[in-house]
Tab-separated table of C-alpha atoms in Angstrom:
chain	number	residue	atom	x	y	z
A	1468	MET	CA	56.098	-59.817	-2.119
A	1469	PRO	CA	54.478	-62.235	0.340
A	1470	PRO	CA	54.276	-65.829	-0.912
A	1471	MET	CA	50.975	-66.514	-2.628
A	1472	LYS	CA	48.607	-68.917	-0.966
A	1473	LEU	CA	48.158	-72.377	-2.481
A	1474	CYS	CA	44.679	-73.765	-2.766
A	1475	VAL	CA	43.014	-76.933	-4.004
A	1476	PRO	CA	39.492	-77.644	-5.296
A	1477	GLY	CA	36.978	-77.378	-2.466
A	1478	ASP	CA	39.015	-75.009	-0.266
A	1479	LYS	CA	36.889	-72.371	1.435
A	1480	LEU	CA	38.475	-69.022	0.599
A	1481	CYS	CA	36.315	-66.366	2.187
A	1482	SER	CA	32.784	-65.154	2.671
A	1483	VAL	CA	30.897	-63.413	-0.123
A	1484	GLU	CA	30.611	-60.307	2.069
A	1485	ASN	CA	34.370	-59.722	1.944
A	1486	CYS	CA	35.126	-60.417	-1.709
A	1487	ILE	CA	33.583	-60.663	-5.140
A	1488	PRO	CA	34.086	-64.054	-6.868
A	1489	GLY	CA	36.326	-64.006	-9.963
A	1490	THR	CA	37.533	-66.916	-12.113
A	1491	GLY	CA	38.384	-70.365	-10.792
A	1492	VAL	CA	36.017	-70.070	-7.815
A	1493	PHE	CA	32.404	-70.880	-7.104
A	1494	LEU	CA	29.768	-69.701	-4.639
A	1495	ARG	CA	27.994	-71.944	-2.207
A	1496	HIS	CA	25.824	-70.995	0.777
A	1497	GLY	CA	27.320	-67.524	0.969
A	1498	TYR	CA	30.965	-68.656	0.880
A	1499	ILE	CA	33.493	-68.607	-1.923
A	1500	TYR	CA	35.249	-71.922	-2.644
A	1501	SER	CA	38.117	-72.664	-4.974
A	1502	SER	CA	37.459	-74.910	-7.964
A	1503	LEU	CA	41.030	-75.163	-9.262
A	1504	ALA	CA	44.418	-76.170	-7.844
A	1505	GLY	CA	46.537	-73.025	-7.969
A	1506	TYR	CA	47.253	-69.736	-6.282
A	1507	VAL	CA	44.795	-67.315	-4.732
A	1508	LEU	CA	44.871	-63.844	-6.257
A	1509	LYS	CA	43.122	-60.892	-4.673
A	1510	LYS	CA	42.806	-57.767	-6.765
A	1511	ASN	CA	41.613	-54.442	-5.480
A	1512	GLU	CA	39.588	-52.543	-8.046
A	1513	GLY	CA	38.473	-49.189	-6.783
A	1514	GLU	CA	36.301	-48.758	-3.701
A	1515	GLU	CA	34.343	-51.932	-4.293
A	1516	LEU	CA	35.170	-55.216	-2.630
A	1517	PRO	CA	38.352	-56.969	-3.898
A	1518	VAL	CA	37.943	-59.611	-6.594
A	1519	ILE	CA	39.240	-63.027	-5.551
A	1520	SER	CA	40.250	-65.588	-8.177
A	1521	VAL	CA	42.409	-68.685	-8.478
A	1522	VAL	CA	45.105	-68.790	-11.159
A	1523	ARG	CA	47.298	-71.550	-12.512
A	1524	GLU	CA	50.655	-71.201	-14.236
A	1525	THR	CA	49.356	-72.730	-17.441
A	1526	GLU	CA	46.172	-71.146	-18.668
A	1527	THR	CA	43.242	-73.486	-18.980
A	1528	GLN	CA	41.478	-73.977	-22.242
A	1529	LEU	CA	39.373	-70.988	-23.143
A	1530	LEU	CA	36.079	-71.499	-24.933
A	1531	PRO	CA	34.653	-68.947	-27.334
A	1532	ASP	CA	31.874	-67.122	-25.557
A	1533	VAL	CA	29.013	-64.999	-26.957
A	1534	GLY	CA	30.334	-61.558	-27.846
A	1535	ALA	CA	33.982	-62.593	-28.004
A	1536	ILE	CA	36.140	-61.457	-30.927
A	1537	VAL	CA	37.753	-64.507	-32.511
A	1538	THR	CA	40.334	-65.025	-35.217
A	1539	CYS	CA	39.433	-67.772	-37.647
A	1540	LYS	CA	40.495	-69.331	-40.906
A	1541	VAL	CA	37.990	-69.968	-43.697
A	1542	THR	CA	37.843	-73.615	-44.707
A	1543	SER	CA	35.026	-73.735	-47.222
A	1544	ILE	CA	32.451	-71.446	-48.783
A	1545	ASN	CA	28.988	-72.014	-50.082
A	1546	PRO	CA	26.417	-69.591	-51.494
A	1547	ARG	CA	24.624	-69.586	-48.146
A	1548	PHE	CA	27.442	-69.547	-45.588
A	1549	ALA	CA	31.157	-69.887	-44.978
A	1550	LYS	CA	32.653	-72.526	-42.698
A	1551	VAL	CA	35.613	-71.502	-40.554
A	1552	HIS	CA	37.984	-72.953	-37.987
A	1553	ILE	CA	38.310	-70.769	-34.892
A	1554	LEU	CA	41.996	-70.431	-34.019
A	1555	TYR	CA	42.270	-67.641	-31.425
A	1556	VAL	CA	39.855	-66.246	-28.865
A	1557	GLY	CA	40.896	-62.657	-28.296
A	1558	SER	CA	44.666	-62.998	-28.151
A	1559	THR	CA	44.774	-66.496	-26.632
A	1560	PRO	CA	45.532	-69.331	-29.081
A	1561	LEU	CA	43.312	-72.375	-28.753
A	1562	LYS	CA	44.926	-75.759	-28.378
A	1563	ASP	CA	42.199	-77.309	-30.472
A	1564	ARG	CA	40.286	-75.850	-33.381
A	1565	PHE	CA	36.589	-75.153	-32.959
A	1566	ARG	CA	34.319	-75.000	-35.966
A	1567	GLY	CA	32.203	-71.969	-36.778
A	1568	THR	CA	29.806	-70.741	-39.463
A	1569	ILE	CA	29.359	-67.269	-40.935
A	1570	ARG	CA	25.957	-67.085	-42.570
A	1571	LYS	CA	25.385	-65.021	-45.683
A	1572	GLU	CA	23.191	-62.541	-43.831
A	1573	ASP	CA	25.817	-61.996	-41.120
A	1574	VAL	CA	28.619	-60.950	-43.438
A	1575	ARG	CA	27.642	-57.298	-43.706
A	1576	ALA	CA	25.386	-54.926	-41.844
A	1577	THR	CA	23.895	-53.318	-44.959
A	1578	GLU	CA	22.363	-54.901	-48.115
A	1579	LYS	CA	22.361	-58.303	-46.513
A	1580	ASP	CA	20.478	-59.999	-49.321
A	1581	LYS	CA	22.879	-58.850	-52.031
A	1582	VAL	CA	25.892	-60.482	-50.380
A	1583	GLU	CA	27.835	-63.032	-52.384
A	1584	THR	CA	30.064	-65.176	-50.189
A	1585	TYR	CA	32.437	-65.703	-53.128
A	1586	LYS	CA	33.084	-61.987	-53.112
A	1587	SER	CA	33.462	-61.735	-49.346
A	1588	PHE	CA	35.673	-64.663	-48.327
A	1589	ARG	CA	37.780	-67.337	-49.932
A	1590	PRO	CA	39.159	-70.517	-48.385
A	1591	GLY	CA	42.408	-69.820	-46.562
A	1592	ASP	CA	41.543	-66.259	-45.514
A	1593	ILE	CA	42.152	-65.166	-41.949
A	1594	VAL	CA	39.034	-63.439	-40.644
A	1595	LEU	CA	38.229	-61.459	-37.501
A	1596	ALA	CA	34.680	-62.241	-36.394
A	1597	LYS	CA	32.431	-61.986	-33.366
A	1598	VAL	CA	30.531	-64.892	-31.815
A	1599	ILE	CA	26.799	-64.287	-31.857
A	1600	SER	CA	25.581	-67.657	-30.703
A	1601	LEU	CA	26.868	-70.960	-29.427
A	1602	GLY	CA	24.508	-72.635	-31.856
A	1603	ASP	CA	22.102	-75.492	-31.257
A	1604	VAL	CA	22.416	-79.250	-31.610
A	1605	GLN	CA	23.004	-79.270	-35.358
A	1606	SER	CA	25.082	-76.190	-35.940
A	1607	ASN	CA	28.505	-74.933	-34.917
A	1608	TYR	CA	29.343	-71.571	-33.400
A	1609	LEU	CA	27.602	-68.784	-35.310
A	1610	LEU	CA	29.822	-65.833	-36.124
A	1611	THR	CA	29.273	-62.428	-37.654
A	1612	THR	CA	31.476	-59.956	-39.521
A	1613	ALA	CA	28.807	-57.271	-39.774
A	1614	GLU	CA	30.929	-54.479	-38.358
A	1615	ASN	CA	33.604	-52.206	-39.759
A	1616	GLU	CA	36.354	-53.698	-37.648
A	1617	LEU	CA	35.455	-57.275	-38.551
A	1618	GLY	CA	36.193	-59.185	-41.733
A	1619	VAL	CA	39.186	-60.405	-43.689
A	1620	VAL	CA	42.588	-59.353	-42.342
A	1621	VAL	CA	44.983	-61.573	-44.298
A	1622	ALA	CA	44.209	-62.978	-47.716
A	1623	HIS	CA	46.165	-64.495	-50.549
A	1624	ASN	CA	45.195	-64.121	-54.153
A	1625	GLU	CA	44.856	-66.958	-56.623
A	1626	ALA	CA	48.558	-66.757	-57.465
A	1627	GLY	CA	49.461	-67.148	-53.781
A	1628	ALA	CA	50.739	-63.628	-53.046
A	1629	GLN	CA	49.512	-61.775	-49.973
A	1630	MET	CA	47.137	-58.931	-50.861
A	1631	VAL	CA	46.873	-55.396	-49.523
A	1632	PRO	CA	43.462	-53.906	-48.629
A	1633	ILE	CA	42.441	-50.894	-50.689
A	1634	SER	CA	38.854	-50.403	-49.584
A	1635	TRP	CA	36.238	-52.097	-47.450
A	1636	CYS	CA	35.365	-54.467	-50.267
A	1637	GLU	CA	38.504	-54.884	-52.342
A	1638	MET	CA	42.055	-56.142	-51.899
A	1639	GLN	CA	44.890	-55.819	-54.379
A	1640	CYS	CA	47.993	-57.870	-55.044
A	1641	PRO	CA	51.091	-55.616	-54.891
A	1642	ARG	CA	52.884	-57.496	-57.683
A	1643	THR	CA	50.226	-58.135	-60.334
A	1644	HIS	CA	47.876	-55.289	-59.271
A	1645	ILE	CA	44.898	-57.575	-59.740
A	1646	LYS	CA	42.018	-56.621	-57.471
A	1647	GLU	CA	39.886	-59.189	-55.717
A	1648	PHE	CA	36.697	-58.768	-53.740
A	1649	ARG	CA	36.716	-59.424	-50.016
A	1650	LYS	CA	34.850	-58.073	-47.002
A	1651	VAL	CA	37.845	-56.288	-45.485
A	1652	ALA	CA	38.260	-55.452	-41.816
A	1653	ARG	CA	39.255	-51.938	-40.858
A	1654	VAL	CA	41.886	-52.825	-38.286
A	1655	GLN	CA	42.403	-50.156	-35.625
A	1656	PRO	CA	45.776	-48.357	-36.112
A	1657	GLU	CA	47.048	-49.343	-32.688
A	1658	PHE	CA	46.912	-53.018	-33.621
A	1659	LEU	CA	49.021	-52.619	-36.735
A	1660	GLN	CA	52.744	-53.246	-36.475
A	1661	ALA	CA	55.016	-50.978	-38.468
B	383	MET	CA	34.855	-118.371	16.415
B	384	VAL	CA	34.232	-118.692	12.716
B	385	CYS	CA	36.530	-116.792	10.383
B	386	GLY	CA	35.520	-115.990	6.808
B	387	ASN	CA	37.846	-118.265	4.900
B	388	MET	CA	38.385	-119.706	1.480
B	389	ALA	CA	40.670	-122.673	1.115
B	390	GLY	CA	42.008	-122.154	4.587
B	391	LEU	CA	43.002	-118.472	4.240
B	392	GLU	CA	42.041	-116.324	7.177
B	393	LEU	CA	40.850	-112.943	5.997
B	394	LEU	CA	40.961	-111.578	9.538
B	395	SER	CA	43.057	-113.318	12.151
B	396	ASP	CA	42.237	-113.535	15.846
B	397	GLN	CA	44.656	-110.723	16.625
B	398	GLY	CA	42.946	-108.508	14.061
B	399	TYR	CA	45.505	-108.788	11.245
B	400	ARG	CA	44.553	-109.266	7.601
B	401	LEU	CA	46.256	-111.316	4.892
B	402	ASP	CA	48.846	-108.659	4.164
B	403	GLY	CA	49.410	-107.727	7.788
B	404	ARG	CA	47.160	-104.667	7.854
B	405	LYS	CA	44.649	-103.870	10.538
B	406	ALA	CA	40.965	-103.770	9.682
B	407	SER	CA	40.722	-100.039	8.987
B	408	GLU	CA	44.203	-99.556	7.586
B	409	LEU	CA	44.569	-98.372	3.995
B	410	ARG	CA	47.227	-99.548	1.592
B	411	LYS	CA	50.140	-97.265	0.815
B	412	VAL	CA	49.128	-94.606	-1.696
B	413	GLN	CA	51.758	-93.112	-3.992
B	414	ALA	CA	50.901	-90.739	-6.799
B	415	ARG	CA	52.437	-88.393	-9.351
B	416	MET	CA	50.745	-85.714	-11.422
B	417	GLY	CA	51.712	-84.411	-14.833
B	418	VAL	CA	53.389	-87.586	-16.078
B	419	PHE	CA	52.581	-86.882	-19.748
B	420	ALA	CA	53.359	-83.606	-21.443
B	421	GLN	CA	51.145	-84.099	-24.469
B	422	ALA	CA	47.870	-84.629	-22.619
B	423	ASP	CA	46.030	-81.772	-20.929
B	424	GLY	CA	46.199	-83.573	-17.597
B	425	SER	CA	47.614	-86.869	-16.415
B	426	ALA	CA	48.344	-88.752	-13.220
B	427	TYR	CA	49.758	-92.065	-12.046
B	428	LEU	CA	48.530	-93.573	-8.819
B	429	GLU	CA	49.421	-96.717	-6.882
B	430	GLN	CA	47.369	-98.065	-4.021
B	431	GLY	CA	49.283	-101.048	-2.676
B	432	ASN	CA	49.886	-103.215	-5.721
B	433	THR	CA	47.089	-101.770	-7.843
B	434	LYS	CA	48.523	-99.277	-10.329
B	435	ALA	CA	46.521	-96.995	-12.605
B	436	LEU	CA	47.290	-94.317	-15.150
B	437	ALA	CA	44.728	-91.601	-15.894
B	438	VAL	CA	44.805	-89.123	-18.769
B	439	VAL	CA	42.452	-86.194	-19.384
B	440	TYR	CA	41.879	-84.287	-22.614
B	441	GLY	CA	39.670	-81.265	-22.770
B	442	PRO	CA	37.464	-79.410	-22.755
B	443	HIS	CA	37.321	-79.476	-26.534
B	444	GLU	CA	34.750	-79.488	-29.287
B	445	ILE	CA	32.644	-82.617	-29.529
B	446	ARG	CA	34.009	-84.888	-32.201
B	447	GLY	CA	32.314	-87.794	-33.873
B	448	SER	CA	28.631	-88.063	-33.141
B	449	ARG	CA	26.842	-84.748	-32.711
B	450	SER	CA	23.901	-86.417	-31.049
B	451	TRP	CA	25.250	-86.070	-27.558
B	452	ILE	CA	25.950	-82.339	-27.617
B	453	ARG	CA	24.467	-80.700	-24.512
B	454	HIS	CA	23.747	-77.001	-24.980
B	455	ASP	CA	24.162	-76.131	-21.314
B	456	ARG	CA	27.085	-78.209	-20.117
B	457	ALA	CA	30.075	-80.302	-21.120
B	458	VAL	CA	29.798	-84.032	-21.792
B	459	ILE	CA	32.220	-86.268	-19.916
B	460	ASN	CA	33.460	-89.256	-21.873
B	461	CYS	CA	35.209	-91.930	-19.815
B	462	GLN	CA	36.996	-95.010	-20.991
B	463	TYR	CA	38.258	-97.671	-18.628
B	464	SER	CA	40.596	-100.375	-19.832
B	465	MET	CA	42.949	-102.881	-18.288
B	466	ALA	CA	46.363	-103.713	-19.664
B	467	THR	CA	46.647	-107.292	-20.858
B	468	PHE	CA	49.442	-107.865	-18.360
B	469	SER	CA	47.526	-106.409	-15.404
B	470	THR	CA	46.065	-109.655	-14.100
B	471	ALA	CA	47.556	-112.992	-13.108
B	472	GLU	CA	46.383	-114.582	-16.356
B	473	ARG	CA	46.829	-112.577	-19.529
B	474	LYS	CA	43.642	-110.637	-20.104
B	475	ARG	CA	42.039	-111.614	-23.375
B	476	ARG	CA	39.786	-108.619	-23.896
B	477	PRO	CA	41.169	-105.418	-22.374
B	478	HIS	CA	38.227	-103.216	-23.287
B	479	GLY	CA	34.798	-103.549	-24.798
B	480	ASP	CA	33.689	-106.289	-22.460
B	481	ARG	CA	30.736	-105.807	-20.167
B	482	LYS	CA	32.715	-105.069	-17.033
B	483	SER	CA	34.792	-102.346	-18.684
B	484	THR	CA	31.709	-100.710	-20.143
B	485	GLU	CA	30.009	-100.737	-16.756
B	486	MET	CA	33.094	-99.323	-15.085
B	487	SER	CA	33.346	-96.569	-17.713
B	488	LEU	CA	29.730	-95.651	-17.048
B	489	HIS	CA	30.315	-95.512	-13.290
B	490	LEU	CA	33.347	-93.284	-13.763
B	491	LYS	CA	31.309	-90.996	-15.995
B	492	GLN	CA	28.571	-90.701	-13.391
B	493	THR	CA	31.083	-90.054	-10.635
B	494	PHE	CA	32.813	-87.239	-12.447
B	495	GLU	CA	29.654	-85.620	-13.704
B	496	ALA	CA	28.829	-85.060	-10.044
B	497	ALA	CA	32.094	-83.316	-9.225
B	498	VAL	CA	33.281	-81.494	-12.343
B	499	MET	CA	31.657	-78.111	-12.968
B	500	THR	CA	30.456	-78.981	-16.438
B	501	GLN	CA	28.110	-76.000	-16.778
B	502	LEU	CA	31.115	-73.762	-17.423
B	503	TYR	CA	31.814	-75.468	-20.756
B	504	PRO	CA	28.643	-75.776	-22.819
B	505	ARG	CA	28.721	-77.814	-26.038
B	506	SER	CA	32.112	-79.312	-25.357
B	507	GLN	CA	33.565	-82.639	-24.288
B	508	ILE	CA	35.996	-83.731	-21.596
B	509	ASP	CA	37.716	-87.112	-22.128
B	510	ILE	CA	38.972	-89.164	-19.196
B	511	TYR	CA	40.913	-92.325	-20.048
B	512	VAL	CA	42.043	-94.657	-17.279
B	513	LYS	CA	44.205	-97.712	-17.724
B	514	ILE	CA	44.909	-100.274	-15.017
B	515	LEU	CA	48.523	-101.391	-15.257
B	516	GLN	CA	48.425	-103.838	-12.384
B	517	SER	CA	45.241	-105.094	-10.788
B	518	ASP	CA	45.213	-106.146	-7.132
B	519	GLY	CA	41.741	-105.238	-5.968
B	520	GLY	CA	39.972	-101.918	-5.665
B	521	ASN	CA	40.116	-101.191	-9.397
B	522	TYR	CA	37.251	-98.705	-9.367
B	523	SER	CA	38.627	-96.786	-6.376
B	524	VAL	CA	42.106	-96.488	-7.806
B	525	CYS	CA	40.668	-95.307	-11.124
B	526	VAL	CA	38.620	-92.601	-9.452
B	527	ASN	CA	41.549	-91.382	-7.372
B	528	ALA	CA	43.906	-91.313	-10.353
B	529	ALA	CA	41.312	-89.568	-12.518
B	530	THR	CA	40.736	-86.915	-9.829
B	531	LEU	CA	44.425	-86.029	-9.875
B	532	ALA	CA	44.460	-85.976	-13.669
B	533	VAL	CA	41.429	-83.646	-13.820
B	534	ILE	CA	43.077	-81.301	-11.316
B	535	ASP	CA	46.291	-81.417	-13.366
B	536	ALA	CA	44.309	-80.441	-16.464
B	537	GLY	CA	42.973	-77.361	-14.691
B	538	ILE	CA	39.320	-78.327	-15.074
B	539	PRO	CA	37.277	-76.775	-12.241
B	540	MET	CA	35.849	-79.211	-9.713
B	541	ARG	CA	33.709	-78.749	-6.643
B	542	ASP	CA	35.958	-80.891	-4.485
B	543	TYR	CA	38.232	-83.896	-4.716
B	544	VAL	CA	36.601	-87.238	-5.486
B	545	CYS	CA	38.069	-89.937	-3.283
B	546	ALA	CA	37.065	-93.563	-3.507
B	547	CYS	CA	37.675	-96.655	-1.469
B	548	SER	CA	36.312	-100.170	-1.248
B	549	VAL	CA	35.258	-101.804	2.007
B	550	GLY	CA	34.247	-105.346	2.878
B	551	PHE	CA	32.466	-106.961	5.761
B	552	VAL	CA	34.104	-109.904	7.508
B	553	ASP	CA	33.388	-111.191	11.027
B	554	GLU	CA	31.204	-108.219	11.916
B	555	THR	CA	34.182	-105.967	11.081
B	556	PRO	CA	34.412	-103.592	8.161
B	557	LEU	CA	37.732	-104.007	6.299
B	558	ALA	CA	38.933	-100.944	4.419
B	559	ASP	CA	40.668	-101.027	1.007
B	560	LEU	CA	40.339	-104.624	-0.101
B	561	CYS	CA	43.030	-106.385	-2.045
B	562	TYR	CA	42.343	-108.996	-4.711
B	563	ALA	CA	42.582	-112.001	-2.385
B	564	GLU	CA	40.014	-110.440	-0.044
B	565	GLU	CA	37.675	-109.420	-2.880
B	566	SER	CA	37.630	-112.873	-4.386
B	567	GLY	CA	37.311	-114.490	-0.966
B	568	GLY	CA	33.565	-114.091	-0.969
B	569	VAL	CA	33.524	-110.889	1.063
B	570	SER	CA	30.518	-108.566	0.746
B	571	SER	CA	32.191	-105.522	-0.680
B	572	LEU	CA	31.061	-102.011	-1.340
B	573	ALA	CA	32.806	-99.264	-3.295
B	574	LEU	CA	32.170	-95.647	-2.397
B	575	ALA	CA	33.177	-92.427	-4.118
B	576	LEU	CA	32.979	-89.410	-1.845
B	577	LEU	CA	33.456	-85.643	-2.018
B	578	PRO	CA	35.285	-85.444	1.323
B	579	ARG	CA	34.699	-81.860	2.378
B	580	GLY	CA	30.952	-81.844	2.078
B	581	GLY	CA	30.625	-85.541	2.871
B	582	GLN	CA	28.559	-86.034	-0.264
B	583	ILE	CA	28.472	-89.436	-1.891
B	584	ALA	CA	29.133	-89.337	-5.639
B	585	LEU	CA	28.650	-93.054	-6.256
B	586	LEU	CA	28.005	-96.110	-4.150
B	587	GLN	CA	28.328	-99.512	-5.746
B	588	MET	CA	27.586	-102.863	-4.228
B	589	ASP	CA	26.695	-106.179	-5.764
B	590	ALA	CA	26.916	-108.648	-2.920
B	591	ARG	CA	24.588	-109.702	-0.147
B	592	LEU	CA	24.649	-107.815	3.115
B	593	HIS	CA	22.222	-107.649	5.998
B	594	GLN	CA	20.742	-104.167	6.217
B	595	ASP	CA	21.756	-103.814	9.878
B	596	HIS	CA	25.377	-103.776	8.825
B	597	LEU	CA	24.951	-101.217	6.040
B	598	ASP	CA	25.356	-98.090	8.175
B	599	ALA	CA	28.566	-99.318	9.786
B	600	LEU	CA	29.960	-100.260	6.398
B	601	ILE	CA	29.156	-96.896	4.846
B	602	GLU	CA	30.686	-95.122	7.854
B	603	ALA	CA	33.885	-97.136	7.489
B	604	ALA	CA	33.949	-96.384	3.764
B	605	MET	CA	33.554	-92.656	4.370
B	606	THR	CA	36.382	-92.635	6.897
B	607	ALA	CA	38.614	-94.537	4.494
B	608	CYS	CA	37.761	-92.137	1.661
B	609	LYS	CA	38.620	-89.145	3.823
B	610	GLY	CA	41.969	-90.787	4.577
B	611	VAL	CA	42.630	-91.173	0.865
B	612	GLY	CA	41.542	-87.570	0.400
B	613	LYS	CA	44.245	-86.360	2.772
B	614	VAL	CA	46.918	-88.183	0.790
B	615	LEU	CA	45.643	-86.812	-2.531
B	616	ASP	CA	45.626	-83.313	-1.030
B	617	GLU	CA	49.293	-83.641	-0.064
B	618	VAL	CA	50.191	-84.858	-3.551
B	619	VAL	CA	48.433	-81.893	-5.191
B	620	ARG	CA	50.029	-79.332	-2.901
B	621	LEU	CA	53.490	-80.838	-3.408
B	622	HIS	CA	53.020	-80.819	-7.173
B	623	LEU	CA	51.913	-77.175	-7.125
B	624	LYS	CA	54.995	-76.184	-5.134
B	625	GLU	CA	57.282	-78.090	-7.494
B	626	VAL	CA	55.746	-76.545	-10.584
B	627	SER	CA	55.921	-73.054	-9.166
B	628	VAL	CA	59.591	-73.487	-8.307
B	629	LEU	CA	60.245	-74.448	-11.931
B	630	THR	CA	58.344	-71.463	-13.329
B	631	GLY	CA	60.106	-69.185	-10.910
B	632	GLU	CA	57.082	-67.778	-9.106
């Protein structure tokens, strides 16, 4: 494999007619410039122009973006919303926790006004959610679990044992068989490990 | 021929040599290392002659503390400049919080807001901390150069390098990269931070008296000096990239 080309911020890579800009680059006056110090990667995707991007060995900090699926941990609940710490964006762990909010009306898609947060989440639950908004000055990231694949994935009951989901709204402890209410995520089979 | 002098010191001799033996447009020796700390996102150590600075970058991360300076469309850059108590000839009583440090922090913030692509990280914060370990003139320039390397080490996208240098005007000659003796010798000095490839000025600072006829020549000399510093920084970055890639086996 030919050695990859090194580049530094401000290096002119190519013209916008030859390549499509990817990550780590920016456009200026019809030319593509590098914005990171790293290696130039050119990927050919079909008949379109190749995508040019600059990669580093260590991945830079990823920020949750609108529409991204994030994994978060519930820190506190309230009749109106639940506060969470965002831990992973997609499958990339974040170095630093970001704070998010799941409002009562974003917990489910149906019967939004009859939702009780106490019956959907509890502090300490691991939840899969989607970012709907970056929020404004006062608020944190706004998240939603109003889809079948979103919701609680790991939860512990009041005794501390990990519970098993039995339906979209209930989880059961395997030892005491006590059921507790949660808004459970229907995880796709390919993501489950045997 | 009158030489600019203070207590008998000649800032520029008849043969064109300065106090430390340099020529008028010669820069001091620049040595730098990136990635000196593992726990920070980015870090760099830079020496320019006897002035030594350490720069550390954290970010981008969620804004902590006051929520009042959240910007919905871009990241906020938070700079802090401080000097070690042992950095000057007399032990420094107040390393940070005094007026000069606050002003310097503000200048650094303005400089980096011009170069870092903050619109890629809305509602987040990038922290840049610079500490002067030994001060021998050109504090602002050394801080900017060290912080540039630290930001590149952290992987934060930038439009271009930011290179800075100070210049002074003595005997109708611009002197590049002033040391402490020259700065305190009553020389009209100017500090310039430049994005070398586009030739764009990020910050220009001057608080002395200079005749406006000399301004163009001084700015030209500053830009040339900055481009010289830029070449050295470029070499340091490329060397660091090669070293890191050898370690990760690419």
